[in-house]
Coordinates of C-alpha atoms in Angstrom, one line a residue:
Chain G
X196 CA 224.7 177.2 72.3
X197 CA 223.6 178.4 68.9
X198 CA 220.2 180.0 68.8
X199 CA 218.2 178.7 66.0
X200 CA 214.9 179.8 64.8
X201 CA 212.0 177.6 63.8
X202 CA 209.8 180.1 62.0
X203 CA 206.5 179.7 60.4
X204 CA 205.8 182.6 58.1
X205 CA 203.2 181.0 56.0
X206 CA 200.2 179.0 57.0
X207 CA 198.4 176.0 55.7
X208 CA 194.8 176.4 55.1
X209 CA 194.0 174.3 58.1
X210 CA 191.4 171.5 58.3
X211 CA 188.8 171.4 55.7
X212 CA 185.2 172.0 56.6
X213 CA 184.6 175.6 55.8
X214 CA 185.1 178.6 58.1
X215 CA 184.4 177.9 61.8
X216 CA 184.8 179.8 65.1
X217 CA 187.9 177.8 66.1
X218 CA 190.4 177.4 63.3
X219 CA 193.8 175.9 63.0
X220 CA 196.4 178.4 61.8
X221 CA 199.8 176.6 62.0
X222 CA 201.7 173.8 63.7
X223 CA 205.3 173.8 64.8
X224 CA 207.4 170.6 65.6
X225 CA 210.6 172.2 66.9
X226 CA 213.0 169.4 67.1
X227 CA 216.5 170.5 67.9
X228 CA 215.9 174.2 67.7
X229 CA 215.6 176.6 70.6
X230 CA 212.7 178.9 69.5
X231 CA 209.3 178.6 67.8
X232 CA 208.0 181.7 66.1
X233 CA 204.5 181.9 64.6
X234 CA 204.8 184.9 62.3
X235 CA 202.6 186.7 59.8
X236 CA 199.6 185.9 62.0
X237 CA 196.5 187.0 60.2
X238 CA 194.5 189.7 62.0
X239 CA 191.1 188.2 61.2
X240 CA 190.4 186.4 64.5
X241 CA 189.3 187.7 67.9
X242 CA 191.6 185.6 70.1
X243 CA 194.5 183.2 69.6
X244 CA 195.2 179.9 71.4
X245 CA 198.4 177.9 71.4
X246 CA 198.2 174.3 72.6
X247 CA 201.1 172.0 72.8
X248 CA 203.5 169.6 74.5
X249 CA 207.2 170.3 75.0
X250 CA 210.4 169.2 76.4
X251 CA 213.8 170.9 76.3
X252 CA 217.4 169.8 76.4
X253 CA 218.1 171.5 79.7
X254 CA 219.9 169.2 82.0
X255 CA 217.2 169.3 84.7
X256 CA 213.7 167.9 85.1
X257 CA 212.1 171.1 84.0
X258 CA 212.8 174.4 82.2
X259 CA 211.3 177.8 82.5
X260 CA 209.5 179.0 79.3
X261 CA 209.2 182.5 77.9
X262 CA 207.1 184.3 75.4
X263 CA 208.0 187.3 73.2
X264 CA 205.6 189.3 71.1
X265 CA 206.3 190.9 67.7
X266 CA 210.0 190.4 68.4
X267 CA 209.8 193.1 71.2
X268 CA 212.8 192.8 73.4
X269 CA 212.1 196.0 75.4
X270 CA 210.9 195.9 79.0
X271 CA 207.3 195.8 78.0
X272 CA 206.2 192.6 79.8
X273 CA 205.0 191.7 83.2
X274 CA 203.7 188.4 84.6
X275 CA 202.1 186.8 87.6
X276 CA 202.0 183.1 88.4
X277 CA 200.4 180.7 90.9
X278 CA 202.0 177.3 91.0
X279 CA 202.0 174.1 92.9
X280 CA 204.7 171.5 93.2
X281 CA 202.7 168.7 94.7
X282 CA 203.6 169.7 98.2
X283 CA 203.6 173.5 98.3
X284 CA 201.8 176.4 96.7
X285 CA 203.7 179.6 95.6
X286 CA 203.1 182.8 93.7
X287 CA 205.4 185.1 92.0
X288 CA 205.4 188.0 89.7
X289 CA 207.6 190.5 87.9
X290 CA 207.2 193.8 86.1
X291 CA 209.0 195.6 83.5
X292 CA 210.6 192.5 81.9
X293 CA 212.1 192.0 78.5
X294 CA 210.0 188.8 78.0
X295 CA 206.9 187.1 79.5
X296 CA 207.5 184.1 81.6
X297 CA 204.7 181.6 81.2
X298 CA 205.6 178.6 83.3
X299 CA 207.7 175.4 83.0
X300 CA 207.9 172.4 80.8
X301 CA 209.7 169.1 81.2
X302 CA 213.4 168.9 80.4
X303 CA 216.1 166.3 79.7
X304 CA 216.4 164.8 83.2
X305 CA 212.7 164.0 83.4
X306 CA 211.8 160.4 82.6
X307 CA 212.0 159.6 78.9
X308 CA 208.7 160.3 77.1
X309 CA 207.6 162.8 79.7
X310 CA 206.6 166.1 78.2
X311 CA 205.1 169.3 79.6
X312 CA 201.9 170.6 78.3
X313 CA 200.3 174.1 77.9
X314 CA 197.4 176.1 76.8
X315 CA 198.2 179.8 76.1
X316 CA 195.3 182.1 75.4
X317 CA 196.1 185.5 73.8
X318 CA 193.1 187.7 74.1
X319 CA 192.1 190.5 71.7
X320 CA 195.4 190.1 70.0
X321 CA 194.6 192.3 67.0
X322 CA 193.4 195.3 69.0
X323 CA 195.1 198.5 68.4
X324 CA 193.6 200.2 71.5
X325 CA 194.5 197.7 74.3
X326 CA 197.5 196.2 75.9
X327 CA 197.5 192.5 75.3
X328 CA 196.7 190.0 78.1
X329 CA 197.8 186.4 77.9
X330 CA 196.4 183.6 80.1
X331 CA 198.4 180.4 80.6
X332 CA 197.8 177.0 82.1
X333 CA 200.8 174.7 81.9
X334 CA 202.4 171.9 83.7
X335 CA 204.5 168.8 83.8
X336 CA 204.3 165.6 85.8
X337 CA 207.1 163.1 86.3
X338 CA 205.4 160.6 88.6
X339 CA 206.9 161.8 91.9
X340 CA 207.7 165.4 90.9
X341 CA 205.9 167.9 88.9
X342 CA 204.4 171.4 88.7
X343 CA 201.1 173.0 87.7
X344 CA 201.2 176.7 86.7
X345 CA 198.5 179.2 86.3
X346 CA 199.7 182.5 84.9
X347 CA 199.1 185.8 83.2
X348 CA 201.3 187.9 81.0
X349 CA 200.8 191.5 80.0
X350 CA 202.4 192.9 76.9
X351 CA 202.2 196.7 77.3
X352 CA 201.7 197.6 73.7
X353 CA 198.6 198.6 71.7
X354 CA 200.1 197.2 68.5
X355 CA 198.3 194.3 66.9
X356 CA 200.1 191.0 67.5
X357 CA 201.5 189.5 64.3
X358 CA 204.3 187.3 65.8
X359 CA 204.6 185.1 68.8
X360 CA 207.9 183.4 69.9
X361 CA 208.2 180.7 72.5
X362 CA 211.5 179.7 73.9
X363 CA 213.3 178.3 76.9
X364 CA 214.8 180.9 79.3
X365 CA 218.0 178.9 79.2
X366 CA 217.9 178.9 75.4
X367 CA 218.0 175.1 75.3
X368 CA 216.6 173.3 72.3
X369 CA 213.2 171.7 72.1
X370 CA 213.3 167.9 72.1
X371 CA 212.0 165.7 69.3
X372 CA 208.2 165.2 69.5
X373 CA 207.6 168.7 71.0
X374 CA 204.7 170.2 69.1
X375 CA 202.8 173.5 69.4
X376 CA 199.7 174.5 67.4
X377 CA 198.3 177.9 66.9
X378 CA 194.6 178.4 66.6
X379 CA 192.4 181.4 65.8
X380 CA 189.1 182.0 67.6
X381 CA 186.6 184.1 65.8
X382 CA 184.1 186.4 67.4
X383 CA 180.5 186.7 66.2
Chain X
X75 CA 188.6 165.3 57.1
X76 CA 187.5 166.5 60.6
X77 CA 186.9 170.1 61.4
X78 CA 189.3 171.9 63.7
X79 CA 187.1 171.6 66.8
X80 CA 184.2 169.3 66.8
X81 CA 182.2 167.1 69.1
X82 CA 183.0 163.4 68.8
X83 CA 180.3 162.0 71.1
X84 CA 178.0 163.1 73.9
X85 CA 176.5 160.9 76.6
X86 CA 173.8 162.0 79.0
X87 CA 172.8 159.4 81.5
X88 CA 169.1 158.5 81.5
X89 CA 169.6 156.5 84.6
X90 CA 172.4 156.0 87.2
X91 CA 175.4 154.3 85.9
X92 CA 178.8 153.2 87.2
X93 CA 180.7 155.0 84.5
X94 CA 180.7 156.8 81.2
X95 CA 183.1 155.3 78.6
X96 CA 184.0 156.7 75.3
X97 CA 185.5 154.0 73.1
X98 CA 186.7 153.6 69.5
X99 CA 187.9 157.2 69.6
X100 CA 189.1 158.1 66.1
X101 CA 192.8 158.9 65.7
X102 CA 192.2 161.8 63.3
X103 CA 192.6 164.6 65.8
X104 CA 195.5 166.2 67.6
X105 CA 194.1 166.8 71.1
X106 CA 190.9 165.8 72.9
X107 CA 188.8 167.8 75.3
X108 CA 186.3 166.2 77.7
X109 CA 183.7 168.3 79.4
X110 CA 181.7 166.8 82.2
X111 CA 178.9 168.1 84.4
X112 CA 176.8 166.1 86.8
X113 CA 176.2 164.7 90.2
X114 CA 177.1 161.4 91.9
X115 CA 175.0 159.0 94.0
X116 CA 177.4 159.5 96.9
X117 CA 178.6 162.8 98.2
X118 CA 182.3 163.6 98.4
X119 CA 183.7 160.9 96.2
X120 CA 186.6 161.4 93.8
X121 CA 186.2 161.7 90.0
X122 CA 188.6 159.6 88.0
X123 CA 189.7 158.6 84.5
X124 CA 191.2 155.5 83.0
X125 CA 192.6 155.2 79.5
X126 CA 192.4 152.1 77.3
X127 CA 191.2 150.0 80.2
X128 CA 194.6 150.4 81.8
X129 CA 194.2 149.5 85.5
X130 CA 197.9 149.3 86.2
X131 CA 199.7 151.9 88.3
X132 CA 200.6 154.0 85.3
X133 CA 199.0 157.3 86.3
X134 CA 200.2 160.3 88.2
X135 CA 199.1 163.9 88.8
X136 CA 200.2 167.2 90.4
X137 CA 197.4 169.6 91.5
X138 CA 196.8 173.0 93.0
X139 CA 193.6 173.7 94.8
X140 CA 191.7 176.5 96.6
X141 CA 188.8 175.6 99.0
X142 CA 187.7 179.0 100.0
X143 CA 190.0 179.4 102.9
X144 CA 193.4 178.0 101.8
X145 CA 195.4 177.1 98.8
X146 CA 197.2 173.7 98.6
X147 CA 199.1 171.5 96.3
X148 CA 199.2 167.7 96.3
X149 CA 200.5 164.9 94.0
X150 CA 199.5 161.4 93.1
X151 CA 202.1 158.9 92.0
X152 CA 202.0 155.4 90.5
X153 CA 198.2 155.2 90.8
X154 CA 195.8 152.9 89.0
X155 CA 193.7 155.8 87.7
X156 CA 194.1 159.5 86.9
X157 CA 192.3 161.6 89.5
X158 CA 190.4 164.6 88.0
X159 CA 190.5 166.4 91.3
X160 CA 192.5 165.5 94.4
X161 CA 189.7 166.3 96.7
X162 CA 186.5 164.3 96.8
X163 CA 184.3 167.1 95.8
X164 CA 181.3 165.5 94.1
X165 CA 177.8 166.2 95.2
X166 CA 174.6 164.3 95.0
X167 CA 172.6 167.4 94.3
X168 CA 174.7 170.2 92.9
X169 CA 176.4 169.6 89.5
X170 CA 180.2 169.9 89.4
X171 CA 182.1 170.8 86.3
X172 CA 185.2 169.1 84.9
X173 CA 187.3 170.2 81.9
X174 CA 190.0 167.8 80.8
X175 CA 192.4 168.5 77.9
X176 CA 194.3 165.5 76.6
X177 CA 197.2 166.4 74.4
X178 CA 198.8 164.6 71.4
X179 CA 196.7 161.6 72.3
X180 CA 197.9 159.5 69.4
X181 CA 201.5 160.5 69.7
X182 CA 204.6 158.5 70.7
X183 CA 205.1 160.3 74.0
X184 CA 203.5 159.6 77.4
X185 CA 200.1 161.2 77.5
X186 CA 199.7 164.5 79.4
X187 CA 196.5 166.2 80.5
X188 CA 195.5 169.5 81.9
X189 CA 192.5 169.0 84.2
X190 CA 190.2 171.6 85.8
X191 CA 187.6 170.8 88.4
X192 CA 185.1 173.2 89.9
X193 CA 182.6 172.6 92.6
X194 CA 180.8 175.3 94.6
X195 CA 178.3 173.9 97.2
X196 CA 177.3 177.2 98.8
X197 CA 179.4 177.1 101.9
X198 CA 182.0 174.6 100.7
X199 CA 183.6 173.8 97.5
X200 CA 186.9 173.8 95.6
X201 CA 188.5 175.0 92.4
X202 CA 191.4 172.8 91.3
X203 CA 193.8 172.7 88.4
X204 CA 196.0 169.7 87.7
X205 CA 198.5 168.2 85.3
X206 CA 198.1 164.5 84.8
X207 CA 200.4 161.9 83.2
X208 CA 199.5 158.4 81.8
X209 CA 202.8 156.6 81.3
X210 CA 202.0 154.9 78.1
X211 CA 203.1 155.6 74.5
X212 CA 199.9 153.9 73.1
X213 CA 197.3 156.0 71.3
X214 CA 194.3 156.7 73.5
X215 CA 191.2 154.9 72.1
X216 CA 189.1 154.6 75.2
X217 CA 188.4 157.0 78.1
X218 CA 186.4 155.9 81.2
X219 CA 185.0 158.4 83.6
X220 CA 183.8 157.2 87.0
X221 CA 183.7 157.9 90.7
X222 CA 185.9 156.4 93.4
X223 CA 182.7 154.9 94.9
X224 CA 179.1 154.6 93.7
X225 CA 177.3 155.6 90.6
X226 CA 177.1 158.7 88.4
X227 CA 173.6 160.1 88.7
X228 CA 171.0 160.3 85.9
X229 CA 171.5 163.6 84.0
X230 CA 175.3 163.5 84.1
X231 CA 176.5 164.7 80.8
X232 CA 179.9 164.2 79.2
X233 CA 181.0 165.4 75.8
X234 CA 184.2 164.5 74.0
X235 CA 185.6 167.0 71.5
X236 CA 188.4 166.5 69.0
X237 CA 190.8 169.4 68.2
X238 CA 192.7 169.1 64.9
X239 CA 195.9 171.0 64.3
X240 CA 197.0 172.1 60.8

């Protein structure tokens, strides 16, 4: 399958109303592409948040999702997850990975119009003295099956984050109506 | 044009009521966030939501919970309401806290929510996270919050926020 990039390198001004603590930076609607990249992220915020709904073309009810920072493909990621399937609770984690796994979204075998949803918080993203910690809440429900995931990802780099890529671990394309929005949160 | 993150409406009950309902929700945002804190007339009843007055069995939910001794996961299928928490965790004296995120509420997909409920009653309690589904492609214009039984107490506060993407 061809890997295609949906890249946002420039940003709209966001909603009018003057500067506020929570500002919209960019929105991606990745229909028929396998990655979303928010690039050229300004370093003027304290934290970032990504909110969205997604569904991939994987032939299954769900698909595992990954995050990559600044295009870093080295083994600089680790993650831990707590998740529930509606009948059982489980936990997992991995260290020294080439990407951060952040949970699962719905996929092509789920009921039509079912999408997964997520909130990804990237804390102190512009710091040049700290590793970067990412907090995730994500899930999908298919009325009889589903998963809710709580996770954390560590990117072991003190480089400021200027690029975030989201993609399916199976490199399947995002479905039409998938949408992810990047927000900046300012400190005092 | 709305700001990126702004309150749409706040309700604080001056007397007990069966529910808090937000109606005529503007369609100008991308996501909604509902923050609720309060008590209920009856202990250990279940907090619930309904959208657009839909009382058909169009709701489902998958949850994960911790009650201080064990973790568990449960699901709800084809229900007539979206449960905020699977456990009946409300209290008549100690406020509980619910945070509900509703995504792409005007979009053409089924509506998905992430729900968090927290109740600590000093010796009992629960923290719960859920994903909820309303199987409707209609835009959400009304949200009703209520308990499985009995009233919401005076002082219960609910605030609806709108979040606007670029």
